[in-house]
């Protein structure tokens, strides 16, 4: 029997709840506000019905269950952002959630969560986390993150008030402990607790703050903004995999250019990819390219097309590679490959760039070199490879602001088209 299953947890949650509501009773602090969907001008149909069913099923089994997080924030924003990802939080323990949904799986070490398949989607169901700041000095982060609690404790572990709204599906109301509804109305990104302590506890929250600032156009306290700038190097202590995940999210939500600008404004680009700092790269020199690249990425998002991580990282790290490559006395396949290898090795120091992704970035950069220098046409098979097309797209975006490359791009375009025509006429002959 695990420590979470013994009645101690139950007793602690009851005691916490008792103290919490006693404080509310004696007006020491405010209690939660409950809003009906009507008050918030929302409709139960705004929530994905199949995901709401997951919460309802947990409630039917006697557990508390809520839809929580970004989906409610996005619905309340009412600026056309359609929530794509719904998170559920419950009082059921991971093993108990698993028992309710036969095809579900428990995953994660840092945070144990349950993946419940719903049609083609997978819903993340988490157990309420416990409020355990006093355990920080004697237990590891991993242990603390897997101590379970109740809604009154869970709310204080969330990052921003706008992300701490709980939608109760059965009673069709939203529970707000931290003034999130009002903050959304006032377009305010408010940290739950003090900025310094919360960012120190988990520096990824600073990157998340930049993501929400870019996504929502919210404002943040100037002292918190200062803190985000000042403490940016804390991010270098975070797990590389988490940074890769958060960075990918940052650019894959339809606000890639705004997110990029936030990274630059807060000096995060050089913090995450130190080549920018070491080589003293001036972003202004690549501004036009970045504008085109990130607008292209946002267009893909609007069209529901998948964002290729290799395209994103090949563009994001392009100035570092370009600066190194321009220092070469002679660009040969061998010398360019060596530069690519060194850049990728160095730039994966703080953000994970897994082997396969590195291989794809290498191909895209090599292709830039070939498209610039090669005289003879590529084989027709090569033209049709998806990776070639991604590389060619990057080349065209670079060519938009460079006359020499623009001529090359036109030349390749005509060869590209004739290869496609040959391919099609070949198909009709068969
Ligand atoms: P998105 O719309 O991009 O999914 P989100 O706010 O739902 O935004 P998620 O990463 O899906 O972001 O996280 C779900 C919820 O979990 C958040 O809304 C927040 O309440 C909580 N959360 C996630 N990461 C953290 C963190 N590092 N610290 C505190 N709370 C977090
Ligand atoms: Mg989410």
Tab-separated table of C-alpha atoms and ligand atoms in Angstrom:
chain	number	residue	atom	x	y	z
A	1	UNK	CA	0.000	0.000	0.000
A	2	UNK	CA	1.455	3.376	-1.007
A	3	UNK	CA	1.693	6.352	1.324
A	4	UNK	CA	-1.081	8.114	-0.614
A	5	UNK	CA	-3.581	5.378	0.153
A	6	UNK	CA	-3.381	5.435	3.929
A	7	UNK	CA	-6.013	7.437	5.840
A	8	UNK	CA	-3.351	9.993	6.855
A	9	UNK	CA	-3.885	11.762	3.534
A	10	UNK	CA	-7.618	11.878	4.137
A	11	UNK	CA	-7.142	13.269	7.653
A	12	UNK	CA	-4.651	15.892	6.462
A	13	UNK	CA	-7.026	17.016	3.670
A	14	UNK	CA	-9.911	17.298	6.127
A	15	UNK	CA	-7.771	19.287	8.565
A	16	UNK	CA	-6.589	21.618	5.776
A	17	UNK	CA	-10.144	22.102	4.560
A	18	UNK	CA	-11.285	22.802	8.136
A	19	UNK	CA	-8.609	25.443	8.712
A	20	UNK	CA	-9.240	26.965	5.305
A	21	UNK	CA	-12.984	27.417	5.825
A	22	UNK	CA	-12.489	28.514	9.440
A	23	UNK	CA	-10.302	31.302	8.040
A	24	UNK	CA	-13.061	32.173	5.587
A	25	UNK	CA	-15.637	32.131	8.400
A	26	UNK	CA	-13.659	34.564	10.545
A	27	UNK	CA	-12.925	36.735	7.492
A	28	UNK	CA	-9.181	36.070	7.709
A	29	UNK	CA	-9.170	35.406	3.991
A	30	UNK	CA	-11.662	35.223	1.137
A	31	UNK	CA	-13.411	32.026	0.213
A	32	UNK	CA	-13.903	30.784	-3.335
A	33	UNK	CA	-16.406	32.507	-5.625
A	34	UNK	CA	-18.776	30.336	-7.621
A	35	UNK	CA	-20.041	31.574	-10.976
A	36	UNK	CA	-22.811	29.950	-12.963
A	37	UNK	CA	-22.106	29.464	-16.665
A	38	UNK	CA	-24.870	31.978	-17.375
A	39	UNK	CA	-23.093	34.646	-15.319
A	40	UNK	CA	-19.969	34.045	-17.347
A	41	UNK	CA	-21.958	34.003	-20.613
A	42	UNK	CA	-20.740	30.482	-21.336
A	43	UNK	CA	-22.641	27.461	-22.520
A	44	UNK	CA	-22.101	23.797	-21.537
A	45	UNK	CA	-21.707	23.130	-25.267
A	46	UNK	CA	-18.524	25.257	-25.258
A	47	UNK	CA	-16.845	22.367	-23.487
A	48	UNK	CA	-15.998	19.334	-25.562
A	49	UNK	CA	-18.829	16.908	-24.660
A	50	UNK	CA	-16.689	13.787	-24.702
A	51	UNK	CA	-14.175	15.384	-22.360
A	52	UNK	CA	-16.928	16.622	-20.070
A	53	UNK	CA	-18.116	12.970	-19.951
A	54	UNK	CA	-14.763	11.940	-18.481
A	55	UNK	CA	-15.267	14.402	-15.596
A	56	UNK	CA	-18.895	13.277	-15.185
A	57	UNK	CA	-17.876	9.624	-15.018
A	58	UNK	CA	-15.398	10.402	-12.229
A	59	UNK	CA	-18.131	12.326	-10.387
A	60	UNK	CA	-20.492	9.361	-10.789
A	61	UNK	CA	-17.863	7.174	-9.118
A	62	UNK	CA	-18.010	9.546	-6.133
A	63	UNK	CA	-14.893	11.629	-6.794
A	64	UNK	CA	-14.617	15.406	-7.191
A	65	UNK	CA	-13.698	16.214	-10.791
A	66	UNK	CA	-13.291	19.492	-12.665
A	67	UNK	CA	-12.156	20.767	-16.034
A	68	UNK	CA	-9.321	23.144	-15.208
A	69	UNK	CA	-6.635	25.305	-16.725
A	70	UNK	CA	-6.180	26.984	-20.066
A	71	UNK	CA	-9.438	25.865	-21.672
A	72	UNK	CA	-11.589	27.964	-19.306
A	73	UNK	CA	-9.214	30.918	-19.655
A	74	UNK	CA	-9.450	30.726	-23.453
A	75	UNK	CA	-13.260	30.468	-23.404
A	76	UNK	CA	-13.534	33.493	-21.110
A	77	UNK	CA	-11.192	35.492	-23.315
A	78	UNK	CA	-13.764	35.342	-26.090
A	79	UNK	CA	-11.287	36.459	-28.709
A	80	UNK	CA	-11.908	33.551	-31.006
A	81	UNK	CA	-9.313	31.287	-29.353
A	82	UNK	CA	-10.830	27.832	-29.463
A	83	UNK	CA	-9.435	25.661	-26.664
A	84	UNK	CA	-7.703	22.607	-28.099
A	85	UNK	CA	-6.579	21.073	-24.903
A	86	UNK	CA	-8.779	20.318	-21.889
A	87	UNK	CA	-7.225	19.233	-18.600
A	88	UNK	CA	-9.138	17.426	-15.871
A	89	UNK	CA	-8.315	17.383	-12.182
A	90	UNK	CA	-9.886	15.047	-9.653
A	91	UNK	CA	-9.741	13.784	-6.098
A	92	UNK	CA	-9.295	10.214	-7.425
A	93	UNK	CA	-5.770	8.817	-7.164
A	94	UNK	CA	-4.027	7.684	-10.379
A	95	UNK	CA	-4.803	4.020	-9.650
A	96	UNK	CA	-8.462	4.892	-8.994
A	97	UNK	CA	-8.698	6.906	-12.231
A	98	UNK	CA	-7.220	3.948	-14.089
A	99	UNK	CA	-9.921	1.685	-12.659
A	100	UNK	CA	-12.656	4.008	-14.040
A	101	UNK	CA	-11.271	4.013	-17.601
A	102	UNK	CA	-10.176	0.649	-18.885
A	103	UNK	CA	-7.900	1.924	-21.681
A	104	UNK	CA	-6.159	4.588	-19.615
A	105	UNK	CA	-2.450	4.665	-18.736
A	106	UNK	CA	-0.526	6.155	-15.814
A	107	UNK	CA	2.465	8.151	-17.075
A	108	UNK	CA	5.157	10.561	-15.847
A	109	UNK	CA	7.626	10.609	-13.001
A	110	UNK	CA	7.854	14.279	-12.069
A	111	UNK	CA	4.064	14.462	-12.210
A	112	UNK	CA	2.152	11.213	-12.266
A	113	UNK	CA	-0.876	11.727	-14.491
A	114	UNK	CA	-3.315	9.482	-16.298
A	115	UNK	CA	-3.864	9.539	-20.036
A	116	UNK	CA	-7.466	8.677	-20.879
A	117	UNK	CA	-8.157	8.036	-24.577
A	118	UNK	CA	-11.329	9.763	-25.802
A	119	UNK	CA	-11.945	8.943	-29.428
A	120	UNK	CA	-8.815	10.083	-31.228
A	121	UNK	CA	-7.763	12.456	-28.456
A	122	UNK	CA	-6.062	11.763	-25.178
A	123	UNK	CA	-7.216	13.669	-22.086
A	124	UNK	CA	-4.805	14.327	-19.248
A	125	UNK	CA	-6.368	13.592	-15.882
A	126	UNK	CA	-4.426	14.704	-12.787
A	127	UNK	CA	-5.047	14.176	-9.117
A	128	UNK	CA	-5.298	17.310	-6.911
A	129	UNK	CA	-1.795	18.166	-5.716
A	130	UNK	CA	-1.214	18.810	-2.017
A	131	UNK	CA	0.025	22.049	-0.472
A	132	UNK	CA	3.351	20.987	0.960
A	133	UNK	CA	5.747	23.932	1.079
A	134	UNK	CA	7.067	22.816	4.447
A	135	UNK	CA	8.195	19.549	2.860
A	136	UNK	CA	10.521	21.304	0.425
A	137	UNK	CA	13.556	21.124	2.666
A	138	UNK	CA	13.303	17.431	3.422
A	139	UNK	CA	11.802	15.819	0.298
A	140	UNK	CA	12.766	15.838	-3.352
A	141	UNK	CA	10.778	17.755	-5.947
A	142	UNK	CA	9.585	14.494	-7.464
A	143	UNK	CA	8.209	13.283	-4.153
A	144	UNK	CA	6.493	16.595	-3.373
A	145	UNK	CA	4.896	16.766	-6.803
A	146	UNK	CA	3.219	13.446	-6.184
A	147	UNK	CA	1.666	14.259	-2.826
A	148	UNK	CA	-2.043	14.485	-3.330
A	149	UNK	CA	-4.487	16.879	-1.729
A	150	UNK	CA	-7.842	18.567	-2.228
A	151	UNK	CA	-9.065	21.411	-4.429
A	152	UNK	CA	-8.292	23.946	-1.655
A	153	UNK	CA	-4.634	22.873	-1.772
A	154	UNK	CA	-4.355	22.227	-5.491
A	155	UNK	CA	-5.274	25.796	-6.384
A	156	UNK	CA	-2.183	27.308	-4.694
A	157	UNK	CA	0.128	25.113	-6.758
A	158	UNK	CA	-1.129	26.527	-10.043
A	159	UNK	CA	0.862	29.217	-11.793
A	160	UNK	CA	-1.479	32.140	-12.636
A	161	UNK	CA	-4.932	33.141	-11.421
A	162	UNK	CA	-6.319	32.881	-14.983
A	163	UNK	CA	-5.197	29.232	-15.075
A	164	UNK	CA	-6.742	28.343	-11.735
A	165	UNK	CA	-10.452	28.206	-12.608
A	166	UNK	CA	-12.296	24.940	-12.034
A	167	UNK	CA	-15.368	24.013	-14.048
A	168	UNK	CA	-17.730	21.637	-12.278
A	169	UNK	CA	-19.498	19.801	-15.111
A	170	UNK	CA	-22.351	18.333	-13.043
A	171	UNK	CA	-23.389	21.624	-11.424
A	172	UNK	CA	-22.432	23.724	-14.457
A	173	UNK	CA	-20.478	26.295	-12.474
A	174	UNK	CA	-16.966	27.661	-12.277
A	175	UNK	CA	-15.129	27.816	-8.949
A	176	UNK	CA	-12.630	30.667	-8.535
A	177	UNK	CA	-10.347	30.839	-5.489
A	178	UNK	CA	-7.843	33.405	-6.735
A	179	UNK	CA	-9.851	36.105	-8.544
A	180	UNK	CA	-9.053	34.609	-11.936
A	181	UNK	CA	-12.376	35.632	-13.528
A	182	UNK	CA	-11.804	39.276	-12.601
A	183	UNK	CA	-8.167	39.132	-13.719
A	184	UNK	CA	-9.230	37.784	-17.113
A	185	UNK	CA	-11.745	40.617	-17.412
A	186	UNK	CA	-9.001	43.117	-16.507
A	187	UNK	CA	-6.519	41.358	-18.803
A	188	UNK	CA	-4.117	40.814	-15.959
A	189	UNK	CA	-1.610	37.978	-15.671
A	190	UNK	CA	-1.314	37.526	-11.907
A	191	UNK	CA	1.067	35.032	-10.323
A	192	UNK	CA	-0.458	32.991	-7.512
A	193	UNK	CA	1.774	33.784	-4.543
A	194	UNK	CA	4.928	35.887	-4.799
A	195	UNK	CA	6.710	36.014	-8.135
A	196	UNK	CA	10.173	35.368	-6.792
A	197	UNK	CA	9.234	32.312	-4.735
A	198	UNK	CA	7.016	30.803	-7.444
A	199	UNK	CA	9.589	31.345	-10.205
A	200	UNK	CA	12.369	29.965	-8.032
A	201	UNK	CA	10.243	26.930	-7.202
A	202	UNK	CA	9.783	26.225	-10.925
A	203	UNK	CA	11.575	28.533	-13.388
A	204	UNK	CA	9.519	27.131	-16.285
A	205	UNK	CA	6.742	29.402	-15.000
A	206	UNK	CA	8.727	32.374	-16.353
A	207	UNK	CA	8.655	30.891	-19.825
A	208	UNK	CA	4.970	30.117	-19.399
A	209	UNK	CA	4.397	33.745	-18.378
A	210	UNK	CA	5.974	34.892	-21.645
A	211	UNK	CA	3.780	32.413	-23.534
A	212	UNK	CA	0.573	33.753	-21.966
A	213	UNK	CA	1.650	37.382	-22.368
A	214	UNK	CA	2.175	36.746	-26.082
A	215	UNK	CA	-0.982	34.702	-26.455
A	216	UNK	CA	-3.413	36.863	-24.511
A	217	UNK	CA	-2.045	40.411	-24.615
A	218	UNK	CA	-2.424	40.483	-20.826
A	219	UNK	CA	-0.379	42.871	-18.686
A	220	UNK	CA	1.761	41.832	-15.772
A	221	UNK	CA	3.076	43.652	-12.688
A	222	UNK	CA	6.264	45.517	-13.517
A	223	UNK	CA	7.990	43.919	-10.516
A	224	UNK	CA	7.159	40.450	-11.881
A	225	UNK	CA	8.360	41.453	-15.321
A	226	UNK	CA	11.627	42.629	-13.784
A	227	UNK	CA	11.916	39.327	-11.955
A	228	UNK	CA	11.412	37.382	-15.178
A	229	UNK	CA	14.217	39.356	-16.789
A	230	UNK	CA	16.541	39.237	-13.803
A	231	UNK	CA	16.197	35.562	-13.018
A	232	UNK	CA	16.258	34.237	-16.579
A	233	UNK	CA	19.355	32.146	-15.902
A	234	UNK	CA	17.381	29.977	-13.478
A	235	UNK	CA	16.001	28.352	-16.599
A	236	UNK	CA	19.381	26.782	-17.255
A	237	UNK	CA	18.839	24.521	-14.260
A	238	UNK	CA	15.568	23.122	-15.575
A	239	UNK	CA	15.282	19.733	-17.261
A	240	UNK	CA	16.197	20.052	-20.940
A	241	UNK	CA	13.190	17.994	-21.996
A	242	UNK	CA	10.744	20.307	-20.233
A	243	UNK	CA	12.309	23.301	-21.950
A	244	UNK	CA	11.959	21.621	-25.332
A	245	UNK	CA	8.291	20.931	-24.604
A	246	UNK	CA	7.522	24.475	-23.396
A	247	UNK	CA	9.442	26.067	-26.277
A	248	UNK	CA	7.548	23.988	-28.825
A	249	UNK	CA	4.249	25.037	-27.182
A	250	UNK	CA	5.367	28.663	-27.276
A	251	UNK	CA	5.613	28.587	-31.050
A	252	UNK	CA	2.738	26.260	-31.779
A	253	UNK	CA	-0.288	28.213	-30.566
A	254	UNK	CA	-0.846	30.664	-33.383
A	255	UNK	CA	1.253	33.470	-31.802
A	256	UNK	CA	4.723	32.474	-32.886
A	257	UNK	CA	5.949	35.959	-33.790
A	258	UNK	CA	4.615	37.569	-30.599
A	259	UNK	CA	6.229	34.740	-28.593
A	260	UNK	CA	9.520	35.235	-30.378
A	261	UNK	CA	9.410	38.967	-29.648
A	262	UNK	CA	8.771	38.223	-25.975
A	263	UNK	CA	11.801	35.892	-25.912
A	264	UNK	CA	13.952	38.622	-27.444
A	265	UNK	CA	12.588	41.437	-25.242
A	266	UNK	CA	13.281	39.467	-22.068
A	267	UNK	CA	16.728	38.245	-23.255
A	268	UNK	CA	15.634	34.628	-23.224
A	269	UNK	CA	16.956	33.659	-26.637
A	270	UNK	CA	20.574	34.002	-25.559
A	271	UNK	CA	19.782	32.370	-22.231
A	272	UNK	CA	18.411	29.242	-23.867
A	273	UNK	CA	20.758	29.211	-26.874
A	274	UNK	CA	24.025	30.663	-25.624
A	275	UNK	CA	25.514	31.049	-29.130
A	276	UNK	CA	23.468	34.249	-29.474
A	277	UNK	CA	25.263	35.755	-26.457
A	278	UNK	CA	28.703	34.368	-27.223
A	279	UNK	CA	28.739	35.528	-30.830
A	280	UNK	CA	27.044	38.848	-30.015
A	281	UNK	CA	24.439	38.239	-32.730
A	282	UNK	CA	22.209	41.225	-33.469
A	283	UNK	CA	18.638	40.028	-33.936
A	284	UNK	CA	17.870	43.120	-36.086
A	285	UNK	CA	20.019	41.569	-38.830
A	286	UNK	CA	17.657	38.586	-38.969
A	287	UNK	CA	14.432	40.392	-38.086
A	288	UNK	CA	12.911	40.139	-41.566
A	289	UNK	CA	13.664	36.433	-41.805
A	290	UNK	CA	12.156	35.750	-38.391
A	291	UNK	CA	9.063	37.765	-39.249
A	292	UNK	CA	8.499	35.669	-42.385
A	293	UNK	CA	9.265	32.375	-40.663
A	294	UNK	CA	6.964	32.957	-37.702
A	295	UNK	CA	4.156	34.295	-39.841
A	296	UNK	CA	4.467	31.144	-41.963
A	297	UNK	CA	4.295	29.045	-38.775
A	298	UNK	CA	1.177	30.923	-37.595
A	299	UNK	CA	-0.439	30.389	-40.974
A	300	UNK	CA	0.170	26.650	-40.663
A	301	UNK	CA	-1.484	26.736	-37.239
A	302	UNK	CA	-4.560	28.537	-38.615
A	303	UNK	CA	-4.807	25.949	-41.382
A	304	UNK	CA	-4.499	23.116	-38.864
A	305	UNK	CA	-1.258	21.949	-40.447
A	306	UNK	CA	1.365	20.245	-38.304
A	307	UNK	CA	4.370	22.325	-37.297
A	308	UNK	CA	7.623	20.565	-38.113
A	309	UNK	CA	9.954	20.933	-35.110
A	310	UNK	CA	12.954	20.710	-37.430
A	311	UNK	CA	11.705	23.738	-39.377
A	312	UNK	CA	11.179	25.663	-36.141
A	313	UNK	CA	14.612	24.862	-34.703
A	314	UNK	CA	16.432	25.224	-38.031
A	315	UNK	CA	15.023	28.764	-38.205
A	316	UNK	CA	15.490	29.577	-34.519
A	317	UNK	CA	19.167	28.571	-34.568
A	318	UNK	CA	19.827	29.817	-38.086
A	319	UNK	CA	21.672	33.034	-37.070
A	320	UNK	CA	24.118	31.005	-34.945
A	321	UNK	CA	24.838	28.551	-37.750
A	322	UNK	CA	24.985	31.351	-40.317
A	323	UNK	CA	27.462	33.408	-38.274
A	324	UNK	CA	29.768	30.405	-37.829
A	325	UNK	CA	29.459	29.350	-41.479
A	326	UNK	CA	30.268	32.869	-42.699
A	327	UNK	CA	33.538	32.729	-40.817
A	328	UNK	CA	34.713	29.720	-42.850
A	329	UNK	CA	37.511	30.452	-45.331
A	330	UNK	CA	35.967	28.072	-47.801
A	331	UNK	CA	32.503	26.522	-47.593
A	332	UNK	CA	32.755	22.840	-48.525
A	333	UNK	CA	30.381	20.006	-47.698
A	334	UNK	CA	32.892	18.816	-45.119
A	335	UNK	CA	33.489	22.176	-43.421
A	336	UNK	CA	29.767	23.035	-43.341
A	337	UNK	CA	28.953	19.646	-41.842
A	338	UNK	CA	31.560	20.234	-39.147
A	339	UNK	CA	30.030	23.602	-38.266
A	340	UNK	CA	26.541	22.085	-38.091
A	341	UNK	CA	27.761	19.348	-35.800
A	342	UNK	CA	29.427	21.849	-33.436
A	343	UNK	CA	26.463	24.238	-33.364
A	344	UNK	CA	23.959	21.499	-32.569
A	345	UNK	CA	26.188	19.983	-29.908
A	346	UNK	CA	26.625	23.334	-28.196
A	347	UNK	CA	23.062	24.566	-28.517
A	348	UNK	CA	21.579	21.421	-26.999
A	349	UNK	CA	23.239	22.276	-23.709
A	350	UNK	CA	20.130	23.791	-22.098
A	351	UNK	CA	17.291	22.737	-24.410
A	352	UNK	CA	17.070	19.072	-25.426
A	353	UNK	CA	17.492	18.570	-29.164
A	354	UNK	CA	17.032	14.806	-29.534
A	355	UNK	CA	19.086	12.834	-32.065
A	356	UNK	CA	16.343	12.553	-34.679
A	357	UNK	CA	15.587	16.266	-34.510
A	358	UNK	CA	19.295	17.070	-34.843
A	359	UNK	CA	19.488	14.834	-37.895
A	360	UNK	CA	16.529	16.651	-39.499
A	361	UNK	CA	17.976	20.122	-38.709
A	362	UNK	CA	21.323	18.974	-40.157
A	363	UNK	CA	19.553	17.974	-43.393
A	364	UNK	CA	17.687	21.283	-43.613
A	365	UNK	CA	20.857	23.338	-43.127
A	366	UNK	CA	22.865	21.175	-45.547
A	367	UNK	CA	20.098	21.675	-48.056
A	368	UNK	CA	20.386	25.473	-47.671
A	369	UNK	CA	24.041	25.144	-48.579
A	370	UNK	CA	23.251	22.918	-51.584
A	371	UNK	CA	20.418	25.148	-52.821
A	372	UNK	CA	22.818	28.107	-52.688
A	373	UNK	CA	25.747	26.437	-54.430
A	374	UNK	CA	24.574	23.500	-56.545
A	375	UNK	CA	24.351	24.071	-60.295
A	376	UNK	CA	22.976	20.736	-61.476
A	377	UNK	CA	19.373	19.710	-60.756
A	378	UNK	CA	18.539	17.351	-57.908
A	379	UNK	CA	17.086	13.925	-58.695
A	380	UNK	CA	13.300	13.941	-59.042
A	381	UNK	CA	12.911	11.629	-56.070
A	382	UNK	CA	14.736	14.162	-53.932
A	383	UNK	CA	12.326	16.942	-54.929
A	384	UNK	CA	9.427	14.904	-53.684
A	385	UNK	CA	10.862	14.108	-50.251
A	386	UNK	CA	8.904	15.925	-47.501
A	387	UNK	CA	12.148	17.017	-45.835
A	388	UNK	CA	13.332	18.564	-49.103
A	389	UNK	CA	10.122	20.532	-49.302
A	390	UNK	CA	10.546	21.814	-45.749
A	391	UNK	CA	14.126	22.857	-46.566
A	392	UNK	CA	13.004	24.528	-49.755
A	393	UNK	CA	10.336	26.431	-47.830
A	394	UNK	CA	13.011	27.774	-45.474
A	395	UNK	CA	15.162	28.695	-48.486
A	396	UNK	CA	12.278	30.647	-50.078
A	397	UNK	CA	11.676	32.546	-46.841
A	398	UNK	CA	15.356	33.479	-46.725
A	399	UNK	CA	15.215	34.431	-50.409
A	400	UNK	CA	12.417	36.924	-49.731
A	401	UNK	CA	14.984	39.344	-48.340
A	402	UNK	CA	18.016	38.478	-50.432
A	403	UNK	CA	18.217	39.148	-54.178
A	404	UNK	CA	20.907	36.553	-54.942
A	405	UNK	CA	18.952	33.828	-53.175
A	406	UNK	CA	15.740	35.030	-54.859
A	407	UNK	CA	17.231	34.297	-58.314
A	408	UNK	CA	18.255	30.845	-57.164
A	409	UNK	CA	14.824	30.208	-55.686
A	410	UNK	CA	13.183	31.043	-59.050
A	411	UNK	CA	15.566	28.668	-60.820
A	412	UNK	CA	14.812	25.841	-58.398
A	413	UNK	CA	11.105	26.571	-58.609
A	414	UNK	CA	11.068	26.000	-62.385
A	415	UNK	CA	13.043	22.740	-62.012
A	416	UNK	CA	10.726	21.712	-59.214
A	417	UNK	CA	7.658	22.272	-61.397
A	418	UNK	CA	9.061	20.450	-64.419
A	419	UNK	CA	9.974	17.494	-62.164
A	420	UNK	CA	6.387	17.395	-60.942
A	421	UNK	CA	5.024	17.608	-64.505
A	422	UNK	CA	7.327	14.745	-65.584
A	423	UNK	CA	6.165	12.737	-62.624
A	424	UNK	CA	2.495	13.291	-63.482
A	425	UNK	CA	2.953	12.547	-67.207
A	426	UNK	CA	4.916	9.421	-66.172
A	427	UNK	CA	1.901	8.354	-64.135
A	428	UNK	CA	-0.515	8.797	-67.090
A	429	UNK	CA	1.749	6.745	-69.368
A	430	UNK	CA	1.602	3.737	-67.051
B	1	LIG	P1	-2.610	25.732	-22.971
B	1	LIG	O1	-3.845	26.402	-23.448
B	1	LIG	O2	-1.433	26.164	-23.737
B	1	LIG	O3	-2.715	24.247	-22.845
B	1	LIG	P2	-2.583	25.667	-20.107
B	1	LIG	O4	-2.674	26.773	-19.115
B	1	LIG	O5	-3.743	24.714	-20.162
B	1	LIG	O6	-2.335	26.343	-21.515
B	1	LIG	P3	-0.962	23.356	-19.622
B	1	LIG	O7	0.507	23.173	-19.826
B	1	LIG	O8	-1.915	22.523	-20.405
B	1	LIG	O9	-1.236	24.900	-19.841
B	1	LIG	O10	-1.226	23.156	-18.071
B	1	LIG	C1	-2.526	22.961	-17.525
B	1	LIG	C2	-2.655	23.680	-16.192
B	1	LIG	O11	-1.711	23.129	-15.243
B	1	LIG	C3	-2.313	25.170	-16.242
B	1	LIG	O12	-3.419	25.924	-16.640
B	1	LIG	C4	-1.871	25.462	-14.830
B	1	LIG	O13	-2.977	25.625	-13.972
B	1	LIG	C5	-1.178	24.149	-14.426
B	1	LIG	N1	0.280	24.210	-14.666
B	1	LIG	C6	0.951	23.745	-15.745
B	1	LIG	N2	2.267	23.929	-15.603
B	1	LIG	C7	2.447	24.526	-14.396
B	1	LIG	C8	3.588	24.968	-13.658
B	1	LIG	N3	4.820	24.846	-14.135
B	1	LIG	N4	3.368	25.512	-12.436
B	1	LIG	C9	2.118	25.637	-11.919
B	1	LIG	N5	1.012	25.239	-12.563
B	1	LIG	C10	1.162	24.693	-13.787
B	2	LIG	MG1	-3.809	22.957	-21.255
